[in-house]
């Protein structure tokens, strides 16, 4: 039976453990940073760990999130290598599309980090490190979440470059997980800034 299965051309090899490990890493990362950031917001748990230095605590979280991202990417590539390729993704035009996606994705991620700074990118708002004004220039005039869509594009580009349908599936998971993360993060950060603005207005009135 299993011989029949393995001899038929398959899109995705569900028997590879690396596929599930990659899927878990993809779901884990945003879950981790949302959990840690909310604990920081409510209990100052990370800032306390850094003797009250919220700037340093935020940088430590940034480094952790960044490293977890690299680890997740490595697990993704490892999963792809043990998956079957598909002729449809081996057409000569595919690598061009793949490189265009990876390039655009990296531009979105890097330019948004440049625009927001390290603390702005890595959940500084939760540490009380707020931006003076919302960033509206590039890449935020292209999409509201350049970091997430840029990252998704890089995942898809890599899947195409490896010609692995499994990569397209995992990219779908990346997008889904980011949508869920945005659903948690956007209202929360909006409220943090709304609170700051209410305080500012109240401060002006008493002056
Ligand atoms: C976004 O802003 C940049 C300059 O910051 C500009 O060159 C670009 O055309 C804008 N894009 C859109 C879609 O408005």
PDB file of C-alpha atoms and ligand atoms in Angstrom:
ATOM      1  CA  UNK A   1       0.000   0.000   0.000  1.00  0.00           C
ATOM      2  CA  UNK A   2       2.653   2.495   1.019  1.00  0.00           C
ATOM      3  CA  UNK A   3       4.624   1.527  -2.072  1.00  0.00           C
ATOM      4  CA  UNK A   4       1.681   2.481  -4.261  1.00  0.00           C
ATOM      5  CA  UNK A   5       1.420   5.778  -2.460  1.00  0.00           C
ATOM      6  CA  UNK A   6       5.066   6.640  -2.768  1.00  0.00           C
ATOM      7  CA  UNK A   7       5.266   5.669  -6.439  1.00  0.00           C
ATOM      8  CA  UNK A   8       2.404   7.963  -7.435  1.00  0.00           C
ATOM      9  CA  UNK A   9       3.531  11.557  -7.981  1.00  0.00           C
ATOM     10  CA  UNK A  10       2.607  13.428  -4.842  1.00  0.00           C
ATOM     11  CA  UNK A  11       2.336  17.134  -4.177  1.00  0.00           C
ATOM     12  CA  UNK A  12       3.217  16.949  -0.527  1.00  0.00           C
ATOM     13  CA  UNK A  13       4.897  14.190   1.461  1.00  0.00           C
ATOM     14  CA  UNK A  14       2.944  14.055   4.694  1.00  0.00           C
ATOM     15  CA  UNK A  15       5.291  11.429   6.126  1.00  0.00           C
ATOM     16  CA  UNK A  16       8.103  13.918   6.643  1.00  0.00           C
ATOM     17  CA  UNK A  17       8.436  14.977  10.240  1.00  0.00           C
ATOM     18  CA  UNK A  18      10.301  18.133   9.167  1.00  0.00           C
ATOM     19  CA  UNK A  19       7.059  19.390   7.584  1.00  0.00           C
ATOM     20  CA  UNK A  20       5.284  19.379  10.937  1.00  0.00           C
ATOM     21  CA  UNK A  21       8.273  20.831  12.764  1.00  0.00           C
ATOM     22  CA  UNK A  22       8.289  23.731  10.297  1.00  0.00           C
ATOM     23  CA  UNK A  23       4.529  24.193  10.683  1.00  0.00           C
ATOM     24  CA  UNK A  24       4.907  24.326  14.480  1.00  0.00           C
ATOM     25  CA  UNK A  25       7.731  26.884  14.263  1.00  0.00           C
ATOM     26  CA  UNK A  26       5.626  29.083  11.954  1.00  0.00           C
ATOM     27  CA  UNK A  27       2.711  29.082  14.408  1.00  0.00           C
ATOM     28  CA  UNK A  28       4.931  29.393  17.480  1.00  0.00           C
ATOM     29  CA  UNK A  29       6.720  32.653  16.663  1.00  0.00           C
ATOM     30  CA  UNK A  30       3.833  35.177  16.619  1.00  0.00           C
ATOM     31  CA  UNK A  31       2.221  33.317  19.528  1.00  0.00           C
ATOM     32  CA  UNK A  32       5.438  33.733  21.500  1.00  0.00           C
ATOM     33  CA  UNK A  33       5.929  37.449  20.844  1.00  0.00           C
ATOM     34  CA  UNK A  34       2.283  38.311  21.452  1.00  0.00           C
ATOM     35  CA  UNK A  35       2.281  36.428  24.754  1.00  0.00           C
ATOM     36  CA  UNK A  36       5.553  37.968  25.943  1.00  0.00           C
ATOM     37  CA  UNK A  37       4.604  41.488  24.798  1.00  0.00           C
ATOM     38  CA  UNK A  38       1.240  41.395  26.561  1.00  0.00           C
ATOM     39  CA  UNK A  39       2.820  40.146  29.755  1.00  0.00           C
ATOM     40  CA  UNK A  40       5.243  43.046  29.438  1.00  0.00           C
ATOM     41  CA  UNK A  41       2.408  45.519  28.919  1.00  0.00           C
ATOM     42  CA  UNK A  42       0.376  44.282  31.876  1.00  0.00           C
ATOM     43  CA  UNK A  43       3.075  43.192  34.336  1.00  0.00           C
ATOM     44  CA  UNK A  44       6.312  44.804  33.056  1.00  0.00           C
ATOM     45  CA  UNK A  45       7.775  41.289  33.248  1.00  0.00           C
ATOM     46  CA  UNK A  46      10.646  41.840  30.790  1.00  0.00           C
ATOM     47  CA  UNK A  47      11.482  45.340  31.994  1.00  0.00           C
ATOM     48  CA  UNK A  48      11.769  43.950  35.531  1.00  0.00           C
ATOM     49  CA  UNK A  49      14.130  41.279  34.268  1.00  0.00           C
ATOM     50  CA  UNK A  50      16.314  44.129  32.954  1.00  0.00           C
ATOM     51  CA  UNK A  51      16.258  46.127  36.211  1.00  0.00           C
ATOM     52  CA  UNK A  52      13.656  48.583  34.984  1.00  0.00           C
ATOM     53  CA  UNK A  53      15.411  49.383  31.694  1.00  0.00           C
ATOM     54  CA  UNK A  54      12.573  49.004  29.192  1.00  0.00           C
ATOM     55  CA  UNK A  55      14.760  50.078  26.264  1.00  0.00           C
ATOM     56  CA  UNK A  56      17.201  47.271  26.959  1.00  0.00           C
ATOM     57  CA  UNK A  57      14.364  44.800  27.574  1.00  0.00           C
ATOM     58  CA  UNK A  58      12.844  45.671  24.206  1.00  0.00           C
ATOM     59  CA  UNK A  59      16.179  45.202  22.436  1.00  0.00           C
ATOM     60  CA  UNK A  60      16.516  41.790  24.093  1.00  0.00           C
ATOM     61  CA  UNK A  61      13.058  40.818  22.877  1.00  0.00           C
ATOM     62  CA  UNK A  62      13.947  42.131  19.392  1.00  0.00           C
ATOM     63  CA  UNK A  63      17.061  39.953  19.310  1.00  0.00           C
ATOM     64  CA  UNK A  64      15.055  36.937  20.497  1.00  0.00           C
ATOM     65  CA  UNK A  65      12.307  37.429  17.900  1.00  0.00           C
ATOM     66  CA  UNK A  66      14.894  37.960  15.171  1.00  0.00           C
ATOM     67  CA  UNK A  67      16.775  34.773  16.143  1.00  0.00           C
ATOM     68  CA  UNK A  68      13.555  32.759  16.333  1.00  0.00           C
ATOM     69  CA  UNK A  69      12.786  34.053  12.824  1.00  0.00           C
ATOM     70  CA  UNK A  70      16.127  32.814  11.497  1.00  0.00           C
ATOM     71  CA  UNK A  71      15.559  29.444  13.184  1.00  0.00           C
ATOM     72  CA  UNK A  72      12.043  29.202  11.698  1.00  0.00           C
ATOM     73  CA  UNK A  73      13.423  30.030   8.241  1.00  0.00           C
ATOM     74  CA  UNK A  74      16.082  27.334   8.578  1.00  0.00           C
ATOM     75  CA  UNK A  75      13.450  24.763   9.620  1.00  0.00           C
ATOM     76  CA  UNK A  76      11.327  25.821   6.644  1.00  0.00           C
ATOM     77  CA  UNK A  77      14.157  25.289   4.181  1.00  0.00           C
ATOM     78  CA  UNK A  78      14.994  21.960   5.797  1.00  0.00           C
ATOM     79  CA  UNK A  79      11.339  20.902   5.422  1.00  0.00           C
ATOM     80  CA  UNK A  80      11.316  21.956   1.763  1.00  0.00           C
ATOM     81  CA  UNK A  81      14.428  19.953   0.940  1.00  0.00           C
ATOM     82  CA  UNK A  82      12.754  16.723   2.078  1.00  0.00           C
ATOM     83  CA  UNK A  83       9.600  17.411   0.011  1.00  0.00           C
ATOM     84  CA  UNK A  84       8.877  16.397  -3.599  1.00  0.00           C
ATOM     85  CA  UNK A  85       9.287  18.933  -6.391  1.00  0.00           C
ATOM     86  CA  UNK A  86       6.534  19.507  -8.933  1.00  0.00           C
ATOM     87  CA  UNK A  87       7.064  19.972 -12.705  1.00  0.00           C
ATOM     88  CA  UNK A  88       4.625  22.888 -12.749  1.00  0.00           C
ATOM     89  CA  UNK A  89       6.960  24.798 -10.449  1.00  0.00           C
ATOM     90  CA  UNK A  90       9.991  23.822 -12.525  1.00  0.00           C
ATOM     91  CA  UNK A  91       9.008  25.916 -15.532  1.00  0.00           C
ATOM     92  CA  UNK A  92      11.724  28.314 -16.671  1.00  0.00           C
ATOM     93  CA  UNK A  93       9.767  31.441 -15.684  1.00  0.00           C
ATOM     94  CA  UNK A  94       9.289  30.375 -12.060  1.00  0.00           C
ATOM     95  CA  UNK A  95      12.737  31.412 -10.739  1.00  0.00           C
ATOM     96  CA  UNK A  96      12.168  34.970 -12.017  1.00  0.00           C
ATOM     97  CA  UNK A  97       8.868  35.169 -10.145  1.00  0.00           C
ATOM     98  CA  UNK A  98      10.563  33.635  -7.101  1.00  0.00           C
ATOM     99  CA  UNK A  99      13.407  36.177  -7.056  1.00  0.00           C
ATOM    100  CA  UNK A 100      10.974  39.060  -7.639  1.00  0.00           C
ATOM    101  CA  UNK A 101       8.923  37.909  -4.641  1.00  0.00           C
ATOM    102  CA  UNK A 102      11.970  37.479  -2.402  1.00  0.00           C
ATOM    103  CA  UNK A 103      13.376  40.871  -3.459  1.00  0.00           C
ATOM    104  CA  UNK A 104      10.060  42.705  -2.967  1.00  0.00           C
ATOM    105  CA  UNK A 105       9.510  40.900   0.329  1.00  0.00           C
ATOM    106  CA  UNK A 106      12.934  41.889   1.625  1.00  0.00           C
ATOM    107  CA  UNK A 107      12.450  45.501   0.522  1.00  0.00           C
ATOM    108  CA  UNK A 108       9.167  45.636   2.450  1.00  0.00           C
ATOM    109  CA  UNK A 109      10.674  44.091   5.593  1.00  0.00           C
ATOM    110  CA  UNK A 110      13.899  46.123   5.575  1.00  0.00           C
ATOM    111  CA  UNK A 111      12.276  49.455   4.705  1.00  0.00           C
ATOM    112  CA  UNK A 112       9.662  49.016   7.399  1.00  0.00           C
ATOM    113  CA  UNK A 113      12.370  48.260   9.977  1.00  0.00           C
ATOM    114  CA  UNK A 114      14.228  51.354   8.726  1.00  0.00           C
ATOM    115  CA  UNK A 115      11.084  53.491   9.050  1.00  0.00           C
ATOM    116  CA  UNK A 116      10.073  52.229  12.485  1.00  0.00           C
ATOM    117  CA  UNK A 117      13.447  51.646  14.104  1.00  0.00           C
ATOM    118  CA  UNK A 118      14.225  48.580  16.211  1.00  0.00           C
ATOM    119  CA  UNK A 119      11.881  49.400  19.111  1.00  0.00           C
ATOM    120  CA  UNK A 120       9.109  50.472  16.732  1.00  0.00           C
ATOM    121  CA  UNK A 121       9.424  47.216  14.797  1.00  0.00           C
ATOM    122  CA  UNK A 122       9.725  44.917  17.783  1.00  0.00           C
ATOM    123  CA  UNK A 123       6.699  45.800  19.909  1.00  0.00           C
ATOM    124  CA  UNK A 124       8.206  48.830  21.670  1.00  0.00           C
ATOM    125  CA  UNK A 125       4.674  50.181  22.229  1.00  0.00           C
ATOM    126  CA  UNK A 126       4.077  47.365  24.710  1.00  0.00           C
ATOM    127  CA  UNK A 127       7.105  48.596  26.676  1.00  0.00           C
ATOM    128  CA  UNK A 128       5.795  52.142  26.739  1.00  0.00           C
ATOM    129  CA  UNK A 129       8.276  53.200  24.035  1.00  0.00           C
ATOM    130  CA  UNK A 130       5.867  55.012  21.729  1.00  0.00           C
ATOM    131  CA  UNK A 131       6.415  56.653  18.356  1.00  0.00           C
ATOM    132  CA  UNK A 132       5.789  60.409  18.264  1.00  0.00           C
ATOM    133  CA  UNK A 133       3.561  60.138  15.215  1.00  0.00           C
ATOM    134  CA  UNK A 134       2.306  57.271  13.077  1.00  0.00           C
ATOM    135  CA  UNK A 135       4.632  56.400  10.177  1.00  0.00           C
ATOM    136  CA  UNK A 136       2.747  57.022   6.943  1.00  0.00           C
ATOM    137  CA  UNK A 137       5.548  57.034   4.328  1.00  0.00           C
ATOM    138  CA  UNK A 138       6.927  54.073   2.370  1.00  0.00           C
ATOM    139  CA  UNK A 139       6.319  51.162   2.855  1.00  0.00           C
ATOM    140  CA  UNK A 140       3.305  51.975   5.013  1.00  0.00           C
ATOM    141  CA  UNK A 141       1.597  53.766   2.134  1.00  0.00           C
ATOM    142  CA  UNK A 142       1.698  50.462   0.201  1.00  0.00           C
ATOM    143  CA  UNK A 143       0.358  48.142   2.910  1.00  0.00           C
ATOM    144  CA  UNK A 144      -0.580  48.468   6.567  1.00  0.00           C
ATOM    145  CA  UNK A 145       1.554  45.471   7.515  1.00  0.00           C
ATOM    146  CA  UNK A 146       4.679  45.536   5.294  1.00  0.00           C
ATOM    147  CA  UNK A 147       6.597  43.346   7.732  1.00  0.00           C
ATOM    148  CA  UNK A 148       4.069  40.532   7.542  1.00  0.00           C
ATOM    149  CA  UNK A 149       3.274  40.725   3.844  1.00  0.00           C
ATOM    150  CA  UNK A 150       6.965  41.103   3.029  1.00  0.00           C
ATOM    151  CA  UNK A 151       7.783  38.022   5.075  1.00  0.00           C
ATOM    152  CA  UNK A 152       4.960  36.070   3.426  1.00  0.00           C
ATOM    153  CA  UNK A 153       6.297  37.024  -0.016  1.00  0.00           C
ATOM    154  CA  UNK A 154       9.752  35.728   0.900  1.00  0.00           C
ATOM    155  CA  UNK A 155       8.260  32.420   2.051  1.00  0.00           C
ATOM    156  CA  UNK A 156       6.352  32.061  -1.223  1.00  0.00           C
ATOM    157  CA  UNK A 157       9.407  33.026  -3.262  1.00  0.00           C
ATOM    158  CA  UNK A 158      11.473  30.372  -1.480  1.00  0.00           C
ATOM    159  CA  UNK A 159       8.763  27.743  -2.096  1.00  0.00           C
ATOM    160  CA  UNK A 160       8.803  28.571  -5.817  1.00  0.00           C
ATOM    161  CA  UNK A 161      12.589  28.617  -5.967  1.00  0.00           C
ATOM    162  CA  UNK A 162      12.684  25.105  -4.481  1.00  0.00           C
ATOM    163  CA  UNK A 163       9.726  24.112  -6.725  1.00  0.00           C
ATOM    164  CA  UNK A 164       8.047  22.538  -3.703  1.00  0.00           C
ATOM    165  CA  UNK A 165       4.225  22.608  -3.416  1.00  0.00           C
ATOM    166  CA  UNK A 166       4.669  21.941   0.317  1.00  0.00           C
ATOM    167  CA  UNK A 167       6.255  25.376   0.534  1.00  0.00           C
ATOM    168  CA  UNK A 168       3.144  26.960  -0.944  1.00  0.00           C
ATOM    169  CA  UNK A 169       1.075  25.191   1.720  1.00  0.00           C
ATOM    170  CA  UNK A 170       3.384  26.374   4.527  1.00  0.00           C
ATOM    171  CA  UNK A 171       3.246  29.907   3.061  1.00  0.00           C
ATOM    172  CA  UNK A 172      -0.527  29.717   3.385  1.00  0.00           C
ATOM    173  CA  UNK A 173      -0.013  28.916   7.055  1.00  0.00           C
ATOM    174  CA  UNK A 174       2.387  31.872   7.423  1.00  0.00           C
ATOM    175  CA  UNK A 175      -0.248  34.222   5.992  1.00  0.00           C
ATOM    176  CA  UNK A 176      -2.982  32.792   8.193  1.00  0.00           C
ATOM    177  CA  UNK A 177      -0.861  33.062  11.322  1.00  0.00           C
ATOM    178  CA  UNK A 178       0.021  36.687  10.483  1.00  0.00           C
ATOM    179  CA  UNK A 179      -3.645  37.548   9.929  1.00  0.00           C
ATOM    180  CA  UNK A 180      -4.480  36.143  13.343  1.00  0.00           C
ATOM    181  CA  UNK A 181      -1.531  38.074  14.841  1.00  0.00           C
ATOM    182  CA  UNK A 182      -2.741  41.301  13.206  1.00  0.00           C
ATOM    183  CA  UNK A 183      -6.191  40.672  14.638  1.00  0.00           C
ATOM    184  CA  UNK A 184      -4.604  40.691  18.104  1.00  0.00           C
ATOM    185  CA  UNK A 185      -1.961  43.362  17.580  1.00  0.00           C
ATOM    186  CA  UNK A 186      -3.705  46.119  15.635  1.00  0.00           C
ATOM    187  CA  UNK A 187      -6.560  46.818  18.073  1.00  0.00           C
ATOM    188  CA  UNK A 188      -4.162  46.521  21.013  1.00  0.00           C
ATOM    189  CA  UNK A 189      -1.596  49.015  19.708  1.00  0.00           C
ATOM    190  CA  UNK A 190      -4.373  51.361  18.545  1.00  0.00           C
ATOM    191  CA  UNK A 191      -5.635  51.383  22.115  1.00  0.00           C
ATOM    192  CA  UNK A 192      -2.131  52.061  23.496  1.00  0.00           C
ATOM    193  CA  UNK A 193      -1.859  55.146  21.251  1.00  0.00           C
ATOM    194  CA  UNK A 194      -5.438  56.243  21.901  1.00  0.00           C
ATOM    195  CA  UNK A 195      -4.655  56.129  25.609  1.00  0.00           C
ATOM    196  CA  UNK A 196      -1.532  58.250  25.091  1.00  0.00           C
ATOM    197  CA  UNK A 197      -3.544  60.797  23.069  1.00  0.00           C
ATOM    198  CA  UNK A 198      -6.255  60.987  25.731  1.00  0.00           C
ATOM    199  CA  UNK A 199      -3.548  61.636  28.341  1.00  0.00           C
ATOM    200  CA  UNK A 200      -1.948  64.305  26.162  1.00  0.00           C
ATOM    201  CA  UNK A 201      -5.252  66.093  25.696  1.00  0.00           C
ATOM    202  CA  UNK A 202      -5.999  65.917  29.410  1.00  0.00           C
ATOM    203  CA  UNK A 203      -2.501  67.286  30.110  1.00  0.00           C
ATOM    204  CA  UNK A 204      -3.063  70.242  27.766  1.00  0.00           C
ATOM    205  CA  UNK A 205      -6.326  71.136  29.491  1.00  0.00           C
ATOM    206  CA  UNK A 206      -4.717  71.390  32.923  1.00  0.00           C
ATOM    207  CA  UNK A 207      -1.836  73.578  31.679  1.00  0.00           C
TER     208      UNK A 207
HETATM  209  C1  LIG B   1       4.709  55.894  -1.098  1.00  0.00           C
HETATM  210  O1  LIG B   1       5.606  56.912  -0.731  1.00  0.00           O
HETATM  211  C2  LIG B   1       6.766  56.996  -1.523  1.00  0.00           C
HETATM  212  C3  LIG B   1       7.666  58.080  -0.953  1.00  0.00           C
HETATM  213  O2  LIG B   1       7.791  57.966   0.428  1.00  0.00           O
HETATM  214  C4  LIG B   1       6.387  57.292  -2.961  1.00  0.00           C
HETATM  215  O3  LIG B   1       7.556  57.330  -3.781  1.00  0.00           O
HETATM  216  C5  LIG B   1       5.433  56.224  -3.464  1.00  0.00           C
HETATM  217  O4  LIG B   1       4.981  56.553  -4.755  1.00  0.00           O
HETATM  218  C6  LIG B   1       4.250  56.080  -2.530  1.00  0.00           C
HETATM  219  N1  LIG B   1       3.447  54.940  -2.974  1.00  0.00           N
HETATM  220  C7  LIG B   1       2.104  54.967  -3.020  1.00  0.00           C
HETATM  221  C8  LIG B   1       1.447  53.716  -3.471  1.00  0.00           C
HETATM  222  O5  LIG B   1       1.446  55.949  -2.704  1.00  0.00           O
END
